[in-house]
Short mmCIF file of N, CA and C in Angstrom, two decimals:
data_model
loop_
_atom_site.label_atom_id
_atom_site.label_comp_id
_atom_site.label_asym_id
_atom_site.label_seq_id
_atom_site.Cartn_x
_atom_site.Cartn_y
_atom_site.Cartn_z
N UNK A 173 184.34 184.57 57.34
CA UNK A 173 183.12 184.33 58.08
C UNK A 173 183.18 185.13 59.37
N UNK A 174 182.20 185.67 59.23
CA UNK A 174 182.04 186.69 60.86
C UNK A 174 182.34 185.63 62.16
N UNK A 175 182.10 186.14 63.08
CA UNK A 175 182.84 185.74 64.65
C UNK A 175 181.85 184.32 65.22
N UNK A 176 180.82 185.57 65.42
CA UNK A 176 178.94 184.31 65.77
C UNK A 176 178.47 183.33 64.42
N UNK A 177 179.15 183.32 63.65
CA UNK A 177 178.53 182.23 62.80
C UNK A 177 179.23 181.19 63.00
N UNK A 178 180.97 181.59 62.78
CA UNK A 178 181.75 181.08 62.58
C UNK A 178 181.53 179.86 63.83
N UNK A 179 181.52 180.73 65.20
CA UNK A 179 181.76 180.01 66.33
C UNK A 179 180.76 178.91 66.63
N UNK A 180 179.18 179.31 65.85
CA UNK A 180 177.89 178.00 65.68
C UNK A 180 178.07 176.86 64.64
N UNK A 181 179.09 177.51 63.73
CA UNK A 181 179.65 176.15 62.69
C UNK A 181 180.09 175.82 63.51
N UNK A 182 181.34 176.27 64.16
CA UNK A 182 182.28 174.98 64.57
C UNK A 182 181.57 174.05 65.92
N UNK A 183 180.73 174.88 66.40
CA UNK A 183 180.13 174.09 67.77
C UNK A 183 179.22 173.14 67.20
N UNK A 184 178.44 173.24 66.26
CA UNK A 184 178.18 172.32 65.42
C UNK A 184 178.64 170.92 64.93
N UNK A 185 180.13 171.25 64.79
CA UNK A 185 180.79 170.43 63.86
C UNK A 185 181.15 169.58 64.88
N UNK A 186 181.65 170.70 66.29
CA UNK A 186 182.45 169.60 66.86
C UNK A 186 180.97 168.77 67.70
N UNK A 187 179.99 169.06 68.02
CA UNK A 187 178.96 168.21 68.38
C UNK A 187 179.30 167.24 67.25
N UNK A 188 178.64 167.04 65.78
CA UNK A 188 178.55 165.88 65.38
C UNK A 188 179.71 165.74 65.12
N UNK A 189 181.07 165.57 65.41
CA UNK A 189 182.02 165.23 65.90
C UNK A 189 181.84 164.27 66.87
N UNK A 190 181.34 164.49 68.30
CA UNK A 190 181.54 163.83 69.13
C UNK A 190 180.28 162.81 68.90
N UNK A 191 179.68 163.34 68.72
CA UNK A 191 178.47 162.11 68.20
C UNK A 191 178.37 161.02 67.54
N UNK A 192 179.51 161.32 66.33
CA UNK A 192 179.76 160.54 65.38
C UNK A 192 181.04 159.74 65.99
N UNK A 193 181.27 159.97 67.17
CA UNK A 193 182.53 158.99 67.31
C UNK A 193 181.73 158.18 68.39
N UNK A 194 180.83 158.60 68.92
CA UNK A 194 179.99 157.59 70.12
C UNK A 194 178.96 156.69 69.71
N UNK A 195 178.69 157.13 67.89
CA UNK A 195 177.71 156.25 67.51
C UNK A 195 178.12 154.85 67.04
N UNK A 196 177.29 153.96 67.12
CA UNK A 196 178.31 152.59 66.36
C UNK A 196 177.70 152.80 64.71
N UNK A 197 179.73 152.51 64.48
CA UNK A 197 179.98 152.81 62.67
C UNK A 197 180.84 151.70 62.41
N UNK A 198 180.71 151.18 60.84
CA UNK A 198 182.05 150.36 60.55
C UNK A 198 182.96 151.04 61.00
N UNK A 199 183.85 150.46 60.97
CA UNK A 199 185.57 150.41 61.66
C UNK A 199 185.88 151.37 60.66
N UNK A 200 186.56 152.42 61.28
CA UNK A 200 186.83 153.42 60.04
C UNK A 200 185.94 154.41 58.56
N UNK A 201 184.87 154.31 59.50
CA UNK A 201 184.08 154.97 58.72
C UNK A 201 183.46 155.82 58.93
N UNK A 202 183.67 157.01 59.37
CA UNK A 202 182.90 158.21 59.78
C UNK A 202 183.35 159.51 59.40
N UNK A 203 182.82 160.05 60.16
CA UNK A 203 183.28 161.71 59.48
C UNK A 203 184.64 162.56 59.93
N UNK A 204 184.68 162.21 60.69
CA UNK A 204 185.47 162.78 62.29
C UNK A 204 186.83 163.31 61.30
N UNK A 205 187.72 162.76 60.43
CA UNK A 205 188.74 163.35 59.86
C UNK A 205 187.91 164.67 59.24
N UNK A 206 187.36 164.32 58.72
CA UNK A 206 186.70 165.40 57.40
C UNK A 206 185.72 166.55 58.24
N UNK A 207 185.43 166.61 59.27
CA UNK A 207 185.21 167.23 60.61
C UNK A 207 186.10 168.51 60.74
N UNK A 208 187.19 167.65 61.04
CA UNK A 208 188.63 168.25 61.24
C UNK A 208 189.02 168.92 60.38
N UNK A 209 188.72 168.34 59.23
CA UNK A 209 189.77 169.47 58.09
C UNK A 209 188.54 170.53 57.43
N UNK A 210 187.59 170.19 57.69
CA UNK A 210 186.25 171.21 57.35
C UNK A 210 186.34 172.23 58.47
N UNK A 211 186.78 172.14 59.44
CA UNK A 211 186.36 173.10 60.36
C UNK A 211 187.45 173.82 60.36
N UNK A 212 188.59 173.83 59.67
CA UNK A 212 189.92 173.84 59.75
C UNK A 212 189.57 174.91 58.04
N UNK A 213 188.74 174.43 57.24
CA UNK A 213 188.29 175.42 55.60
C UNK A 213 187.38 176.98 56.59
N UNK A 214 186.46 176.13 57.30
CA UNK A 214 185.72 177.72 57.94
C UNK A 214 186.42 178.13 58.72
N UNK A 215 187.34 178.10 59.82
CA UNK A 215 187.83 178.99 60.82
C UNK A 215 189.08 179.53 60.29
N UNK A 216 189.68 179.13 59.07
CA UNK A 216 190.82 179.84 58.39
C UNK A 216 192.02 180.07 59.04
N UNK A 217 192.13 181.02 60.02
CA UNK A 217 193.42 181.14 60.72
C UNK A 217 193.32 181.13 62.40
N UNK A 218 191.91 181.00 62.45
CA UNK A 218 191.57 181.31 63.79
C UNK A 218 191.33 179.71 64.63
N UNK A 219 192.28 179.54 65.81
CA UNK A 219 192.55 178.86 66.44
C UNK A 219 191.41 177.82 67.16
N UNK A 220 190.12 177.91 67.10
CA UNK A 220 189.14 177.41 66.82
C UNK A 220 188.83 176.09 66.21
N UNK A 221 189.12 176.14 65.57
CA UNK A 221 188.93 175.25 63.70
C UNK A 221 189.94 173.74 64.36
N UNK A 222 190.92 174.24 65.26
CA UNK A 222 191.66 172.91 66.21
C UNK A 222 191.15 172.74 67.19
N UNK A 223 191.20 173.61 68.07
CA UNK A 223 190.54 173.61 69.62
C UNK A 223 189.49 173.05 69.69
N UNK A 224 187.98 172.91 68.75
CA UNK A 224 186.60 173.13 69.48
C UNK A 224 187.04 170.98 68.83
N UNK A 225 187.17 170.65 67.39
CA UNK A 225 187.07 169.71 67.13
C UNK A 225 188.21 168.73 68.24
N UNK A 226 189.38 169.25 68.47
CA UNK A 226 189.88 168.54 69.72
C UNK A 226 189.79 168.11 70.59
N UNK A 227 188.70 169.12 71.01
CA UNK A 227 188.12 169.38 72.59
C UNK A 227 187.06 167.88 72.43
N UNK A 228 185.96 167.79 71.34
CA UNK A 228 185.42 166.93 71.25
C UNK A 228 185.55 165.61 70.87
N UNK A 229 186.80 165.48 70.03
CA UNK A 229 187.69 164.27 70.07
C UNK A 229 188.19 164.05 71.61
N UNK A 230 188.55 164.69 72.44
CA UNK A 230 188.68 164.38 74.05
C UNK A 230 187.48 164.01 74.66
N UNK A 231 186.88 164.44 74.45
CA UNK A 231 185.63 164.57 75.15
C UNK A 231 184.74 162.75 74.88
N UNK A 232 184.77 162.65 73.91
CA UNK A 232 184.80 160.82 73.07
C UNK A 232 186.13 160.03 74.25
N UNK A 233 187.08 160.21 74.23
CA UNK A 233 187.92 159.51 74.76
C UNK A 233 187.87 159.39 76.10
N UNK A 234 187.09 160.47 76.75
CA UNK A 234 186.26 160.15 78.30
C UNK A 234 185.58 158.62 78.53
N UNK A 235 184.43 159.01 77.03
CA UNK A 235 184.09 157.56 77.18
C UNK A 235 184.29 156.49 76.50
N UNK A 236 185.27 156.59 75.61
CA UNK A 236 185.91 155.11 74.55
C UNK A 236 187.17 154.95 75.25
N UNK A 237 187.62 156.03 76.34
CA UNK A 237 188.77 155.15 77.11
C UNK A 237 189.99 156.18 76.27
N UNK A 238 191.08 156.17 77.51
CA UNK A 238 192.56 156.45 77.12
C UNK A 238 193.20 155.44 76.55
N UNK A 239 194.55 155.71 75.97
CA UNK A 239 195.17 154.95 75.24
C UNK A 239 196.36 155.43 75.02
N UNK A 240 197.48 154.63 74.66
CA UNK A 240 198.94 155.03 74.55
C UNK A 240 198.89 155.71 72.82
N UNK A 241 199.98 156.56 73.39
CA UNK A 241 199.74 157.25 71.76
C UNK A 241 199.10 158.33 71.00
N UNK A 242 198.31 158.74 72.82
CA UNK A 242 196.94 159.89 72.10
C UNK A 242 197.57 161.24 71.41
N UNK A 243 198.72 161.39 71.50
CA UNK A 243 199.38 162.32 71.83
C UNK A 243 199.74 162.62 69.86
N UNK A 244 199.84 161.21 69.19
CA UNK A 244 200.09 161.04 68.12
C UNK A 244 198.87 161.67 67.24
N UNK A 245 197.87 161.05 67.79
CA UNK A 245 196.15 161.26 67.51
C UNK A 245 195.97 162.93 67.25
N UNK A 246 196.44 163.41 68.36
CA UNK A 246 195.73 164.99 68.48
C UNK A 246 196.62 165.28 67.39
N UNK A 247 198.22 165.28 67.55
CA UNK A 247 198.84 166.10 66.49
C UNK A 247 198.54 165.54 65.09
N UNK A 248 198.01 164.62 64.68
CA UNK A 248 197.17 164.27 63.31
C UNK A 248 195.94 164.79 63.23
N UNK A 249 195.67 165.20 64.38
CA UNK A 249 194.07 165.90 63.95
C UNK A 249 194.08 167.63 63.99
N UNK A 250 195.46 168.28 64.31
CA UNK A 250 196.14 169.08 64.24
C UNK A 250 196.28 169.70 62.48
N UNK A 251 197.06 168.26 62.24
CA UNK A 251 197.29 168.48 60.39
C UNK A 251 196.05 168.22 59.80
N UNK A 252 194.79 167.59 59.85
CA UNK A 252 193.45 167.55 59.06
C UNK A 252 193.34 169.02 59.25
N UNK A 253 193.11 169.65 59.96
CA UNK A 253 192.68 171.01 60.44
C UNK A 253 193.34 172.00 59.49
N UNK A 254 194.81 172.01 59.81
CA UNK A 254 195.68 172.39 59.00
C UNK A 254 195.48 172.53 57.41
N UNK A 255 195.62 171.15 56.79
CA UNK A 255 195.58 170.90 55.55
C UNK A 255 194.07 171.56 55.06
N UNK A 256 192.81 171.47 56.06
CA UNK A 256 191.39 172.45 55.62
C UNK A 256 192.14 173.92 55.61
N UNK A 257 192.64 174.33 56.43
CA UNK A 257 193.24 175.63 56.43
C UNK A 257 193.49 176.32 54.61
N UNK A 258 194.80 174.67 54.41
CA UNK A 258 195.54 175.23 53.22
C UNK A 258 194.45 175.30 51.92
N UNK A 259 193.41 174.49 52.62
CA UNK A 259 191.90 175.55 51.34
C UNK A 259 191.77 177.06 50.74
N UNK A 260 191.58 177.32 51.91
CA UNK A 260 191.55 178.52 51.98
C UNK A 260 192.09 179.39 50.96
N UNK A 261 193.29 179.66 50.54
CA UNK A 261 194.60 180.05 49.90
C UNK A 261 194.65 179.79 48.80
N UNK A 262 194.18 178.63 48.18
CA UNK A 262 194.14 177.96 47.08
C UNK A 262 192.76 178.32 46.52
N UNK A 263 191.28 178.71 47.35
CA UNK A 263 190.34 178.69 47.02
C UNK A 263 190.43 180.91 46.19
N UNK A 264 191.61 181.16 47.37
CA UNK A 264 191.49 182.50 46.95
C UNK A 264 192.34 182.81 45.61
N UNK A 265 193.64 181.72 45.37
CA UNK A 265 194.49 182.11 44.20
C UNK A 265 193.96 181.60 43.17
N UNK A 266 192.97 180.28 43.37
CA UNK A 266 192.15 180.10 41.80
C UNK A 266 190.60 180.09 42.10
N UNK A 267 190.09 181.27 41.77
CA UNK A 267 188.51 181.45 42.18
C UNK A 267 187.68 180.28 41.84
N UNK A 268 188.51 179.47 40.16
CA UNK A 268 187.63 179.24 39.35
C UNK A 268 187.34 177.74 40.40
N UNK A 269 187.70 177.24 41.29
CA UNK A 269 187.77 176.16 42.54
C UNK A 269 186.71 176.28 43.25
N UNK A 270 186.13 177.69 43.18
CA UNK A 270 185.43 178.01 44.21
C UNK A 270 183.85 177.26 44.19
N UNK A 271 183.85 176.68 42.93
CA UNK A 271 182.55 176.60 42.20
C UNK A 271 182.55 175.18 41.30
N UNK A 272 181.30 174.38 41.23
CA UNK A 272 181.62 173.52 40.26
C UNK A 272 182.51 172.24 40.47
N UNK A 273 182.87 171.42 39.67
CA UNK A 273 183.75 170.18 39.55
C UNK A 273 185.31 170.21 40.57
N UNK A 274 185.71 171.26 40.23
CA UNK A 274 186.89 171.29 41.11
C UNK A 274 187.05 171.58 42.25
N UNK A 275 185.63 171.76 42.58
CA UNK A 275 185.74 172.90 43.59
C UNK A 275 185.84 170.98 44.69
N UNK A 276 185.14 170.13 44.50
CA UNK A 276 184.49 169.07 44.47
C UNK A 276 186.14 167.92 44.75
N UNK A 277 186.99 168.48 43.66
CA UNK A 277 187.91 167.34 43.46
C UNK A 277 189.20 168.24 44.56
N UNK A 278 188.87 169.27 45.03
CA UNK A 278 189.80 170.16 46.05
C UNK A 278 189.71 169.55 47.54
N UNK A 279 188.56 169.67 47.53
CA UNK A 279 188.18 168.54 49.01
C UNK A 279 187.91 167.37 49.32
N UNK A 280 187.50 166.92 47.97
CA UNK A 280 187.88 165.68 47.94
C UNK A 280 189.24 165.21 48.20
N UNK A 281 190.45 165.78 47.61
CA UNK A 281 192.17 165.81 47.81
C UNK A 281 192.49 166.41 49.21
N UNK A 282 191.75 167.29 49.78
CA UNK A 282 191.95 167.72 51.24
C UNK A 282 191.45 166.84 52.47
N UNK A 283 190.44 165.85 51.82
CA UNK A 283 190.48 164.54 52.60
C UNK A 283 191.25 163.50 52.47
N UNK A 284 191.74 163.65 51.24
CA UNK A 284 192.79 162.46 51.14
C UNK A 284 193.66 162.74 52.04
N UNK A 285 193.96 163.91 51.71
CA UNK A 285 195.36 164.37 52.73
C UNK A 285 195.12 164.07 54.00
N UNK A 286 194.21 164.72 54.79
CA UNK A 286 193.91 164.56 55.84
C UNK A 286 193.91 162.74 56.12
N UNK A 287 193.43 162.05 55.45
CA UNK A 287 193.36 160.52 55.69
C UNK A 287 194.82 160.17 55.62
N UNK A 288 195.86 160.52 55.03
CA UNK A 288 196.72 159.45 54.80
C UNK A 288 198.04 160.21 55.96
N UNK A 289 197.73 161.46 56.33
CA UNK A 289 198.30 162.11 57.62
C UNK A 289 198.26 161.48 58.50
N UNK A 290 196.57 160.94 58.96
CA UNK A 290 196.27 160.36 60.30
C UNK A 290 196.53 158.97 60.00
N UNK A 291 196.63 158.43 58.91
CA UNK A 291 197.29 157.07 58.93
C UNK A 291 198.70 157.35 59.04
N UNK A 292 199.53 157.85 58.34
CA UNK A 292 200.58 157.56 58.86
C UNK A 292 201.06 158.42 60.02
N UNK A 293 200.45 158.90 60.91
CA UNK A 293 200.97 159.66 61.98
C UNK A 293 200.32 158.84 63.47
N UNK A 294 198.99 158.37 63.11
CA UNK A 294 198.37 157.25 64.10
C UNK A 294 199.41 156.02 64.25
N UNK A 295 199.72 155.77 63.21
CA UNK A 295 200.45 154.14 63.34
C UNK A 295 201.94 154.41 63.48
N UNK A 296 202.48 155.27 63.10
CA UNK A 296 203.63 155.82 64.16
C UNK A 296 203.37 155.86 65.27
N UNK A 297 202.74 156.06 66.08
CA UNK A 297 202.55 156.63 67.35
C UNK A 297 202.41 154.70 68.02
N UNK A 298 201.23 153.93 67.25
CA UNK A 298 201.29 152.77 67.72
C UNK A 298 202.33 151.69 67.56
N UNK A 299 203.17 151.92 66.78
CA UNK A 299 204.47 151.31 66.59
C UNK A 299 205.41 151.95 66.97
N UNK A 300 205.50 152.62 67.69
CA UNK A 300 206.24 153.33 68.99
C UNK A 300 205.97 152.94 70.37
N UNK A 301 204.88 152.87 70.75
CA UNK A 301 204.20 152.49 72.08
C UNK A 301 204.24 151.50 72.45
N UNK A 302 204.19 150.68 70.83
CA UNK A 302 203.52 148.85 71.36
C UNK A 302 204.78 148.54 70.19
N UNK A 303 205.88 148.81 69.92
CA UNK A 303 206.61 148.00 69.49
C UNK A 303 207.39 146.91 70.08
N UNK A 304 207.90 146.84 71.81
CA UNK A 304 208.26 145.92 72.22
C UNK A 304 207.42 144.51 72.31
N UNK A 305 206.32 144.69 72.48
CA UNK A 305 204.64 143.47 72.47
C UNK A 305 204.94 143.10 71.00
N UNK A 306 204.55 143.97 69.98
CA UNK A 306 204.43 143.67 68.45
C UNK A 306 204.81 143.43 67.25
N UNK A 307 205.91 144.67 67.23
CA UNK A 307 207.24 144.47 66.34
C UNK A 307 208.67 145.38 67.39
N UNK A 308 209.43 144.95 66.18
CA UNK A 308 210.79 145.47 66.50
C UNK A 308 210.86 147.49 66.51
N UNK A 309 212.06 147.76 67.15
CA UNK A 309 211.64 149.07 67.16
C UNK A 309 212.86 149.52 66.15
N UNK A 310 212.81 149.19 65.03
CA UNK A 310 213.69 149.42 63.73
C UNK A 310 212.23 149.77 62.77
N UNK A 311 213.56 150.17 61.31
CA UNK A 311 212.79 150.41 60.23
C UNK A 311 211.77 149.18 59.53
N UNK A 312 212.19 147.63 59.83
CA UNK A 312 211.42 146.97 59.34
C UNK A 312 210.26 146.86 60.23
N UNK A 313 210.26 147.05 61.83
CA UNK A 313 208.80 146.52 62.48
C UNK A 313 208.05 148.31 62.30
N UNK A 314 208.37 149.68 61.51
CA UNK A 314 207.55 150.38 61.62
C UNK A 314 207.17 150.19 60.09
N UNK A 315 207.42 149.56 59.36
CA UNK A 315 207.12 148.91 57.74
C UNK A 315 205.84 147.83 58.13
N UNK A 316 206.01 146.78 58.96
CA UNK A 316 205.18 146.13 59.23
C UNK A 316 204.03 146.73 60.13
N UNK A 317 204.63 147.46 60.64
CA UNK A 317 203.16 148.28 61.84
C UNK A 317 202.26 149.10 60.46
N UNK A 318 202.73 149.81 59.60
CA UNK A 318 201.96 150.46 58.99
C UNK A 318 201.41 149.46 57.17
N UNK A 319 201.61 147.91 57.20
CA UNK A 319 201.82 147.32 56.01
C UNK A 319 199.96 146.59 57.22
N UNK A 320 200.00 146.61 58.26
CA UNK A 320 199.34 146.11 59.17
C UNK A 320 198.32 147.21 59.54
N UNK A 321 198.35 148.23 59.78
CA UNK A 321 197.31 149.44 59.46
C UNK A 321 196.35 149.86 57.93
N UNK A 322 196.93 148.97 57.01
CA UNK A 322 196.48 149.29 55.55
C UNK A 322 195.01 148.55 55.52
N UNK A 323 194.92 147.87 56.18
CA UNK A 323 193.07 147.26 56.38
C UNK A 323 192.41 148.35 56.70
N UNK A 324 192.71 149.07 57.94
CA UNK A 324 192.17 150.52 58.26
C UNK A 324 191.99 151.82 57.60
N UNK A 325 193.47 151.69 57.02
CA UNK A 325 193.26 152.88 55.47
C UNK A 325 192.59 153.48 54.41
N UNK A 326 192.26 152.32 53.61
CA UNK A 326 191.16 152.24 52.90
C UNK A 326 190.11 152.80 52.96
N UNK A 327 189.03 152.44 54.35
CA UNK A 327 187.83 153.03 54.43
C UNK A 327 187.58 154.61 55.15
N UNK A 328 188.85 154.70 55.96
CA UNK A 328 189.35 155.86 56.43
C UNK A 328 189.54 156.91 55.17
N UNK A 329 190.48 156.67 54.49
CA UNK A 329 190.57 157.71 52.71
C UNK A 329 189.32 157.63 52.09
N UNK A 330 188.31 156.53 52.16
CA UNK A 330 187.13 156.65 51.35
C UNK A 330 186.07 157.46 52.19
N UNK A 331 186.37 157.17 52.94
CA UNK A 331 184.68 157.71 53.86
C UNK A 331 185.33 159.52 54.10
N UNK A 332 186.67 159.80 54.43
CA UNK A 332 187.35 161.38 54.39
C UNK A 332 186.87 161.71 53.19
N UNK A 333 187.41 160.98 52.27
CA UNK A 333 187.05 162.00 50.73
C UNK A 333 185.76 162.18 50.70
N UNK A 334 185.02 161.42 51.20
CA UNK A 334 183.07 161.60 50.72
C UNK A 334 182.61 162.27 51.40
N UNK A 335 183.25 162.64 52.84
CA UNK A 335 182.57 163.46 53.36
C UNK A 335 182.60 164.84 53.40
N UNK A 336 184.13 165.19 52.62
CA UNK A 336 184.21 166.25 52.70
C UNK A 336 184.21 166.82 51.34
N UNK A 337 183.57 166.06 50.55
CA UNK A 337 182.85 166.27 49.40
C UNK A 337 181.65 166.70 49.71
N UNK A 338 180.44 165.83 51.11
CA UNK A 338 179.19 166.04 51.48
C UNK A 338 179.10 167.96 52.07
N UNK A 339 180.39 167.99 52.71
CA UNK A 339 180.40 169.71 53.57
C UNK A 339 180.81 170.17 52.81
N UNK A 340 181.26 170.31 51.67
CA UNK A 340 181.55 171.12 50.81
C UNK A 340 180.13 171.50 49.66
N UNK A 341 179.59 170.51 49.72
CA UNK A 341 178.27 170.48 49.05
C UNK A 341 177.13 171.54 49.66
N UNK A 342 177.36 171.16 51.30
CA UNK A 342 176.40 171.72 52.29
C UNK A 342 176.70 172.85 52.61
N UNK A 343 177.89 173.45 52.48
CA UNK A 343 178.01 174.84 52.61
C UNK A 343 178.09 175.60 51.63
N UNK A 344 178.34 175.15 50.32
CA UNK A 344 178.26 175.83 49.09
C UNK A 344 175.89 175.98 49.08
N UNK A 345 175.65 175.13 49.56
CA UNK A 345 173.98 175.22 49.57
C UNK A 345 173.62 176.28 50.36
N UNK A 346 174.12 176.12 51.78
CA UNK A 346 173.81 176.93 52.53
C UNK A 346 173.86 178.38 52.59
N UNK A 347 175.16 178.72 51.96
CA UNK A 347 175.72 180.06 51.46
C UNK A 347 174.90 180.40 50.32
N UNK A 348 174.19 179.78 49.68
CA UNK A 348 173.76 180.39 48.17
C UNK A 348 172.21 180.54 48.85
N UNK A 349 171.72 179.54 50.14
CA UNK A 349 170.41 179.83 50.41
C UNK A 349 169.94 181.27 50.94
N UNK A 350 171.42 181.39 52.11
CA UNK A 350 171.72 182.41 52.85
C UNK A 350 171.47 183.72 51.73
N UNK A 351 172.67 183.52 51.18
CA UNK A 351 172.49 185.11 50.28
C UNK A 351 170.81 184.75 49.49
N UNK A 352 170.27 184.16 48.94
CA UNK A 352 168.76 184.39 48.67
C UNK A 352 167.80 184.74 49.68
N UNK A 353 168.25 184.69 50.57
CA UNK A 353 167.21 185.11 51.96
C UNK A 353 167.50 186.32 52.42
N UNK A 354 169.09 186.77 52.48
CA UNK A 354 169.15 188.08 52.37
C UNK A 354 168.66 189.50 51.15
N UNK A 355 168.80 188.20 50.17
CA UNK A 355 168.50 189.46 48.67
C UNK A 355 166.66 189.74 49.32
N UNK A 356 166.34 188.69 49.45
CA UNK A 356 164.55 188.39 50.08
C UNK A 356 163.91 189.05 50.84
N UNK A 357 164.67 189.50 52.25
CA UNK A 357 164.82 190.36 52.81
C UNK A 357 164.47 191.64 53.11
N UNK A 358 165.66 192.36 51.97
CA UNK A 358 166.04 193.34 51.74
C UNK A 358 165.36 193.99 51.08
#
């Protein structure tokens, strides 16, 4: 993707990014992972695809407040980004992905990933911080910190996979509208 498109997706993304974290949603239900690892499929290698969605995950935490642990947060929203990245690669070694059913069950699995990263890299971070208050700081109270995060899980992996089923939908549309408007054009 050229430079100026690239850079209006991601300013895009990371707006309803920040939007979507200021709006009221069930507990764990929004886009914001699948954000991350979508913007992380368009900016490919370019440092962007972390930065702009980060910036606006900070930018939310201005007004939902600091917290112990953020530190855990960013580097999980680091790997959503990441793991959109490892699209890329996979979309180029099997074309036949690019298109169709799989293309569908690729990002769908690139949200999983991304979901079960930020679960287990979020609740590390909170069973580190708050283990003296909550549990023990052994292997059984970070078993219970994350046996205790699994209410959160769930809708977090469901609502990642659907959404980045929805941007995968929307840019496979957009791209096929695009090139008809150019053939149109021309």
């Amino acid at each position: 993707m050229k430079t100026k498109p690239l850079l209006i997706s991601l300013l895009v993304l990371a707006a309803a990014l920040f939007f979507s974290r200021l709006m009221p949603h069930s507990a764990n239900w929004g886009p914001a992972l699948a954000i991350c690892a979508f913007a992380g499929f368009l900016a490919r290698k370019n440092p962007l695809g972390f930065a702009l969605p980060a910036l606006a995950w900070l930018g939310t935490d201005f007004f939902l407040g600091f917290y112990e642990g953020m530190l855990f947060n960013y580097a999980a929203l680091l790997g959503c980004s990441l793991s959109g990245m490892a699209l890329v690669p996979l979309t180029k070694k099997y074309p036949q992905l690019k298109k169709g059913f799989l293309n569908v069950v690729s990002f769908a699995g690139t949200g999983a990933i991304s979901a079960t990263l930020f679960f287990l890299v979020s609740n590390f971070g909170v069973w580190f911080f708050q283990a003296p208050q909550c549990q023990p700081l052994n292997m059984s109270g970070l078993t219970t910190c994350y046996v205790g995060g699994l209410l959160f899980y769930w809708p977090t992996l469901i609502s990642t996979m659907a959404w980045m089923v929805v941007f995968a939908g929307a840019y496979q549309f957009l791209r096929v509208q695009a090139q008809q408007w150019l053939v149109e054009r021309a």
